[in-house]
XYZ file of N, CA, C and O in Angstrom:
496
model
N 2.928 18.988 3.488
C 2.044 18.057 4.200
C 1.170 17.315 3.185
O 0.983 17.916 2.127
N 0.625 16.155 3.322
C 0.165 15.123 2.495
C -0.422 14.176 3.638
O 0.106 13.509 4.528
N -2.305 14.498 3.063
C -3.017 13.874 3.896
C -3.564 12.495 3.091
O -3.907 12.604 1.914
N -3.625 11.258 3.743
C -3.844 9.958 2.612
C -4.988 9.373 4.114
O -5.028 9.420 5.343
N -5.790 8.832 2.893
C -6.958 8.147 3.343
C -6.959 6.917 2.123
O -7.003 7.034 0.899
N -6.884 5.557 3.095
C -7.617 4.542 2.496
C -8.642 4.171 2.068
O -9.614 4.845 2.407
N -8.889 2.997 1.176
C -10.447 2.798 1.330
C -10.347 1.322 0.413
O -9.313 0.950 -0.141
N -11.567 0.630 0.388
C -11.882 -0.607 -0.419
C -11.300 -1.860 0.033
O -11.070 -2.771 -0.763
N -10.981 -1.970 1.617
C -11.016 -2.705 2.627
C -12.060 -3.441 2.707
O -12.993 -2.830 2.185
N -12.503 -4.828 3.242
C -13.506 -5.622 3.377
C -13.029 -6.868 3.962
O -11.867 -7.035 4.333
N -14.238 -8.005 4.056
C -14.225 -9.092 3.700
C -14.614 -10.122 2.556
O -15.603 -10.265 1.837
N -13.928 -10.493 2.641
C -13.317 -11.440 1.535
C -13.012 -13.152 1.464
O -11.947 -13.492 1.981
N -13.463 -13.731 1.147
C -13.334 -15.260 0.735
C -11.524 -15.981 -0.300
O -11.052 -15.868 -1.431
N -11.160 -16.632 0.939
C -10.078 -16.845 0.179
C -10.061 -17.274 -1.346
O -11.037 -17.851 -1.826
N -8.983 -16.995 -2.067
C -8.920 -16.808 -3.224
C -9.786 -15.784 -4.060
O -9.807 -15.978 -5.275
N -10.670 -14.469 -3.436
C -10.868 -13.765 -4.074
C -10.267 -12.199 -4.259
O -9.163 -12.272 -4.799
N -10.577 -11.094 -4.034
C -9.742 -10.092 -5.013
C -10.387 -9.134 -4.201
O -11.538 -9.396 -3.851
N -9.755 -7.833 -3.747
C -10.389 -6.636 -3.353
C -8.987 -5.324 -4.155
O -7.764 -5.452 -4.204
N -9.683 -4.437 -4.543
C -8.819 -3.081 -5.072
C -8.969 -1.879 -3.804
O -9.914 -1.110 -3.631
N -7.784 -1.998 -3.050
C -7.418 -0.775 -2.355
C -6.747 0.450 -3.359
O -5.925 0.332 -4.267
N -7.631 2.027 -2.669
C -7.039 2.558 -3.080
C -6.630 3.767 -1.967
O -7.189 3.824 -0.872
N -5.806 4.522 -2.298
C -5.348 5.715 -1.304
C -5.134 7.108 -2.145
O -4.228 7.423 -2.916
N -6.494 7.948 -1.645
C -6.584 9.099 -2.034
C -5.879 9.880 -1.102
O -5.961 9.844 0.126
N -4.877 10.893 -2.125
C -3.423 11.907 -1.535
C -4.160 13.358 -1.300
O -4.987 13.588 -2.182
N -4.038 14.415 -0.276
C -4.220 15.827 -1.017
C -3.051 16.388 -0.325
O -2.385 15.756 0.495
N -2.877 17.339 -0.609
C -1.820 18.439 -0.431
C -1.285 18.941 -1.000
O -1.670 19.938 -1.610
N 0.210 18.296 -1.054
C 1.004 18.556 -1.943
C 0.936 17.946 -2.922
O 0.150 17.005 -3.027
N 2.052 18.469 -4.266
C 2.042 17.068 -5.541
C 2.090 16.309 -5.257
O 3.161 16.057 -4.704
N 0.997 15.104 -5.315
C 1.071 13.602 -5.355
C 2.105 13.108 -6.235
O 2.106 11.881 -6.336
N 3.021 13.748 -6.927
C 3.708 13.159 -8.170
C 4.881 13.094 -7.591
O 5.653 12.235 -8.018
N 5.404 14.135 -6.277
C 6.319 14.517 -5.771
C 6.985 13.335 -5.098
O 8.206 13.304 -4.943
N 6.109 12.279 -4.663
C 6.160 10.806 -3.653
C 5.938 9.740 -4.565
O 5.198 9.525 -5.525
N 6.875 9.116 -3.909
C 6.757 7.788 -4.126
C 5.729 7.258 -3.305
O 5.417 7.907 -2.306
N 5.138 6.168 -3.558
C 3.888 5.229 -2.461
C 4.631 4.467 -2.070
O 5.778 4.358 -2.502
N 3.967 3.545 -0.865
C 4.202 2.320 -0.551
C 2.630 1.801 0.140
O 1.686 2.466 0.566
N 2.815 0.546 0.043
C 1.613 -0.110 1.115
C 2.148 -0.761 1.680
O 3.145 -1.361 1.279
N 1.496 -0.880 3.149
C 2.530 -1.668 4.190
C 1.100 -2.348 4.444
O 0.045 -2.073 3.872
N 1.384 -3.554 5.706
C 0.388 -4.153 6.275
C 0.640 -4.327 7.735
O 1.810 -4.247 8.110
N -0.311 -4.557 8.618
C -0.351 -4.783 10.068
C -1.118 -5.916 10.504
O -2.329 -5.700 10.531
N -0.638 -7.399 10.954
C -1.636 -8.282 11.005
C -1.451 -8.022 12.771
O -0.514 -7.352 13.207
N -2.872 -8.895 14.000
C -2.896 -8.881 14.523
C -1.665 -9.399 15.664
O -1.646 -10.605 15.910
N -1.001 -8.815 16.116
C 0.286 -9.363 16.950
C 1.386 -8.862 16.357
O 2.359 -8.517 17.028
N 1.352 -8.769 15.044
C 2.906 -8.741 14.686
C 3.130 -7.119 14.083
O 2.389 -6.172 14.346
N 4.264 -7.084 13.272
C 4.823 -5.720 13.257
C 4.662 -5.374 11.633
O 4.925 -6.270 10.830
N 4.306 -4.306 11.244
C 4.251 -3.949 9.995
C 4.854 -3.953 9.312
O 5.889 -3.306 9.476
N 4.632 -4.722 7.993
C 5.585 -4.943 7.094
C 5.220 -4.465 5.731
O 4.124 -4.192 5.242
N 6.673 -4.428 5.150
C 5.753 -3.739 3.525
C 5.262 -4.853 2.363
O 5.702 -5.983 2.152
N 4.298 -4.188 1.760
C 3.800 -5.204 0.954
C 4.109 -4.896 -0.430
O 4.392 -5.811 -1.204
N 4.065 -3.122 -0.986
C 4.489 -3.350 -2.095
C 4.848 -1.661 -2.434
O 4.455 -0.913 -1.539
N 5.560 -0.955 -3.640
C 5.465 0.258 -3.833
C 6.379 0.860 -4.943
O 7.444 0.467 -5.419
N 5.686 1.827 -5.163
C 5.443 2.524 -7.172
C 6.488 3.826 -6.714
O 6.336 4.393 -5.632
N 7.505 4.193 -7.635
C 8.179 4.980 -7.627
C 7.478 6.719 -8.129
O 6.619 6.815 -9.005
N 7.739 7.278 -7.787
C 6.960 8.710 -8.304
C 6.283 8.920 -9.622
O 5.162 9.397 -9.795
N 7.266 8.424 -10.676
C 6.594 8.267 -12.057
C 5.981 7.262 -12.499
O 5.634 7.115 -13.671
N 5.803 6.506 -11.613
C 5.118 4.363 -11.517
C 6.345 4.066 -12.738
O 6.199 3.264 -13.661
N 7.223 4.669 -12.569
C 8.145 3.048 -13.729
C 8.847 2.384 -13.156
O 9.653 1.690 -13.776
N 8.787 2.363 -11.738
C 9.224 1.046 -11.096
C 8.130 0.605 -10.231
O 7.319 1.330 -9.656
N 8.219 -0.914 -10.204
C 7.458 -1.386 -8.686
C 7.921 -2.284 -7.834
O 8.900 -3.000 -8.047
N 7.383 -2.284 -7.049
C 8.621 -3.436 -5.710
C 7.589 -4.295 -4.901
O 6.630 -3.781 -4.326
N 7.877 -5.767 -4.898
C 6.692 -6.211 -4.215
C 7.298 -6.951 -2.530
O 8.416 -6.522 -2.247
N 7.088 -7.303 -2.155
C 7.281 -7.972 -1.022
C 7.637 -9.947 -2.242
O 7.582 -10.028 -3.469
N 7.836 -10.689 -1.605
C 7.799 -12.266 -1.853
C 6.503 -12.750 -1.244
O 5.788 -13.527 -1.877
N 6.218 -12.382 -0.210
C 4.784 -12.987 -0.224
C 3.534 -12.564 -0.723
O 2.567 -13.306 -0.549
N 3.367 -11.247 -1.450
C 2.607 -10.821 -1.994
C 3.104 -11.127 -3.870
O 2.150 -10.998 -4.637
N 3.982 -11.364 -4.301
C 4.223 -10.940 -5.209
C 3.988 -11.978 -6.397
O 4.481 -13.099 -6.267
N 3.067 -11.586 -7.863
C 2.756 -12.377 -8.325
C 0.959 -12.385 -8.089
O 0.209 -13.048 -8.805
N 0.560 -11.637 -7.112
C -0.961 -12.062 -6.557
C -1.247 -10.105 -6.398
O -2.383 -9.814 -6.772
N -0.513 -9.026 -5.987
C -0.734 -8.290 -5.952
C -0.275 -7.062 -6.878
O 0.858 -7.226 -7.330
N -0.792 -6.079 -7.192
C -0.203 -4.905 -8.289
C -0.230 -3.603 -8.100
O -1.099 -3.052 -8.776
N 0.381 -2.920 -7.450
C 0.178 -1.631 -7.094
C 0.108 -0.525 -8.357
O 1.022 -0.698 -9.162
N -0.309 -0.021 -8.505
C -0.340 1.537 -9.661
C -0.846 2.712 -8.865
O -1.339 2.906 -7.754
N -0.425 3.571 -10.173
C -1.005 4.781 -9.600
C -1.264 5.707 -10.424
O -0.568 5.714 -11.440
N -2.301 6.757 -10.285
C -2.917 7.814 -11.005
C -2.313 9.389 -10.454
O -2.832 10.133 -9.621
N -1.516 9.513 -10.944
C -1.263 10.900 -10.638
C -2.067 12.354 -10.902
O -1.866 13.439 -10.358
N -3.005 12.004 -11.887
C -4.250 12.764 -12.216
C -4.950 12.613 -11.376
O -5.346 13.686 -10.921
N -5.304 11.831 -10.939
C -5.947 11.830 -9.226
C -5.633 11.450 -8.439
O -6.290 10.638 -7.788
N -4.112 11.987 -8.025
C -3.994 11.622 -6.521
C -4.187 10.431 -6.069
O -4.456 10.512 -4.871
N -4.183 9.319 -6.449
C -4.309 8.410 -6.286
C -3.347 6.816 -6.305
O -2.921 6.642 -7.446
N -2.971 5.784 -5.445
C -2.133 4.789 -5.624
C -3.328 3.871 -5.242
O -4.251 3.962 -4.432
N -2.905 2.885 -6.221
C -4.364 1.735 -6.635
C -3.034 0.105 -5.432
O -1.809 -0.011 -5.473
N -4.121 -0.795 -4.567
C -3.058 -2.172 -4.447
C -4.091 -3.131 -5.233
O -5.176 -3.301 -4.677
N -3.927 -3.607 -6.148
C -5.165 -4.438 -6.792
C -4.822 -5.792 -5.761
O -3.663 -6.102 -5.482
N -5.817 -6.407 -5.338
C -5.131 -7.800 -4.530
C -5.853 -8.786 -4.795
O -7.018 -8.875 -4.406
N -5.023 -10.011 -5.773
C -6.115 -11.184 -6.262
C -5.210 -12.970 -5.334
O -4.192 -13.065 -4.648
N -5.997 -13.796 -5.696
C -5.592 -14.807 -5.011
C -5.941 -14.723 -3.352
O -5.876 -15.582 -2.473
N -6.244 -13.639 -3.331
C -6.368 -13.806 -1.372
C -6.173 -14.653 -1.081
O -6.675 -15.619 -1.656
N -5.088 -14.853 0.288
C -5.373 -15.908 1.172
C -5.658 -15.908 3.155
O -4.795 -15.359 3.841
N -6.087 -16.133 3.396
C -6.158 -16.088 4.936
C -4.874 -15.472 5.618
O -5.069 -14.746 6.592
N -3.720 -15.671 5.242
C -2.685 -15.035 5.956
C -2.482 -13.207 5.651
O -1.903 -12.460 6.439
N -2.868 -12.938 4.841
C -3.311 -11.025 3.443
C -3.976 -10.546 4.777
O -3.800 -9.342 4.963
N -4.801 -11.275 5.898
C -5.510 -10.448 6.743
C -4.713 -9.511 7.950
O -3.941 -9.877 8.836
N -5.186 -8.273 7.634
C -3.970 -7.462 8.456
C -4.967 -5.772 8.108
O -5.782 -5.605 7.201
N -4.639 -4.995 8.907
C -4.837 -3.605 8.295
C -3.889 -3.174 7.157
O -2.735 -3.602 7.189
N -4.189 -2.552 6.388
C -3.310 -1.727 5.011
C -3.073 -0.507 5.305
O -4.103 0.074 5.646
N -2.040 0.211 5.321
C -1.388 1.343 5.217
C -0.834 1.746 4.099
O 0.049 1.078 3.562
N -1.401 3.208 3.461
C -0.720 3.751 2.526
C 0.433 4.629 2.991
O 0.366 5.082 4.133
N 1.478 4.915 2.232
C 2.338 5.646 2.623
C 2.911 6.843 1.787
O 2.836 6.500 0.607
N 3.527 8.277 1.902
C 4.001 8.727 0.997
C 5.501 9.373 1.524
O 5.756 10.008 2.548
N 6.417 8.927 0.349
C 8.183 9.117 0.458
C 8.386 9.810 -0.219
O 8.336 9.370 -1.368
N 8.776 11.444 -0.082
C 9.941 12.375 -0.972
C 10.878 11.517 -1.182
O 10.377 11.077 -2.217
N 11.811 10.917 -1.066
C 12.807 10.416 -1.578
C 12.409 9.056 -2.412
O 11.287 8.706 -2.777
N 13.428 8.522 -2.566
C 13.191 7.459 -3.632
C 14.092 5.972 -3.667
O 14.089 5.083 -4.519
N 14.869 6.098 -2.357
C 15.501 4.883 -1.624
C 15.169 4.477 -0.762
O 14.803 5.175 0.184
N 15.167 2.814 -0.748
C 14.525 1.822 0.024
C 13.200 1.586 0.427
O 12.955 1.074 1.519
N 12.394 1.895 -0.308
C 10.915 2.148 -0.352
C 10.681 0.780 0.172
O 9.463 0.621 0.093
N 11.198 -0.236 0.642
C 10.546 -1.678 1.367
C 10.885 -0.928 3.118
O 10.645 -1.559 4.148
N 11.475 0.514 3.102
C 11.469 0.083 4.877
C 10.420 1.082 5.236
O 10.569 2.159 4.657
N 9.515 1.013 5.947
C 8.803 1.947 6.462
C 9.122 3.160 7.398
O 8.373 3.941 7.985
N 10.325 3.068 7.349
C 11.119 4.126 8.088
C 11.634 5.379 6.781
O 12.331 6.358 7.049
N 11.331 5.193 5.988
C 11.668 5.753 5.037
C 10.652 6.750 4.561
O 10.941 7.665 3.790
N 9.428 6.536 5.058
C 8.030 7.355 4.891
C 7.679 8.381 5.622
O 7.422 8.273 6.821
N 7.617 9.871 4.741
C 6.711 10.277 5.602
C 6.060 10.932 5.835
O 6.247 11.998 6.421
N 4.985 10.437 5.400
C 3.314 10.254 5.790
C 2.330 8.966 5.953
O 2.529 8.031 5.178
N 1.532 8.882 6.682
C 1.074 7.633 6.619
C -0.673 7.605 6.746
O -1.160 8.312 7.628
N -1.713 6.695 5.765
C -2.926 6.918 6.234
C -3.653 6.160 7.160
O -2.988 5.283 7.713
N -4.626 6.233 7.429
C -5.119 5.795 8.751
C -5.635 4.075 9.081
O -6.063 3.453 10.054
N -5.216 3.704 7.272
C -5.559 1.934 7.450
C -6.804 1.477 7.014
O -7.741 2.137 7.463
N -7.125 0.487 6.225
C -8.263 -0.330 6.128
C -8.121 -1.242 6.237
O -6.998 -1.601 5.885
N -9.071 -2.368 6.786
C -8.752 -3.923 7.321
C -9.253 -4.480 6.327
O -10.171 -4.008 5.657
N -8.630 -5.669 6.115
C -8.879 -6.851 5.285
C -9.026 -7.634 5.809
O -8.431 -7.864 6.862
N -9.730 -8.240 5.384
C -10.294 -10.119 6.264
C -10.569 -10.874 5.153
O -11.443 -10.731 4.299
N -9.541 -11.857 5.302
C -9.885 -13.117 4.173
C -10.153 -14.456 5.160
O -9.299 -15.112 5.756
N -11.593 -14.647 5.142
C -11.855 -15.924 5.566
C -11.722 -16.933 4.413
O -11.909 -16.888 3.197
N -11.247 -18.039 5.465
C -10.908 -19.450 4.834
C -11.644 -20.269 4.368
O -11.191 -21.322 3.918
């Protein structure tokens, strides 16, 4: 079992920058791969980006990619989404995620554990 809590959610002014992070406990955090997904109002969750167990891979979405950077600290339990460029459409809740396995980390069906979300708001 692997309990994840978000945090460093806010509001935000387009084109500026907020660092989500998602603190893991349980099991080895080293054991999972991450992902971050997003939830905007109406529509269906999609993934935004995610670090393979040892972070030597990363995977971004196309609309995030280029503007966002996921890492992670395995000394603390921890997967960092750095998010710069904001734009008004980024507004959605964030979900961290954690995957024993290590294929297809863009589907969210592939996860499993999930934390409880922080909202982002990028006004225009």
């Amino acid at each position: 079992q692997v309990h994840l809590v978000e945090s460093g959610g806010g509001l935000v002014q387009a084109g500026g920058s907020l660092r989500l992070s998602c603190a893991a406990s349980g099991r080895t955090f080293s054991s999972y791969a991450m992902g971050w997904f997003r939830q905007a109002p109406g529509k269906e969750r999609e993934f935004a980006a995610a670090i393979t167990k040892s972070a030597g891979t990363t995977y971004y979405s196309d609309s995030v990619k280029g503007r966002f950077t996921i890492s992670r600290d395995n000394a603390k339990s921890t997967v960092y989404l750095q998010m710069n460029s904001l734009k008004p459409e980024d507004t959605a809740v964030y979900y961290c995620a954690a995957d024993q396995g290590t294929a297809n980390l863009a589907n969210l069906r592939t996860y499993d554990y999930w934390g409880q979300g922080t909202q982002v708001t990028v006004s225009s």
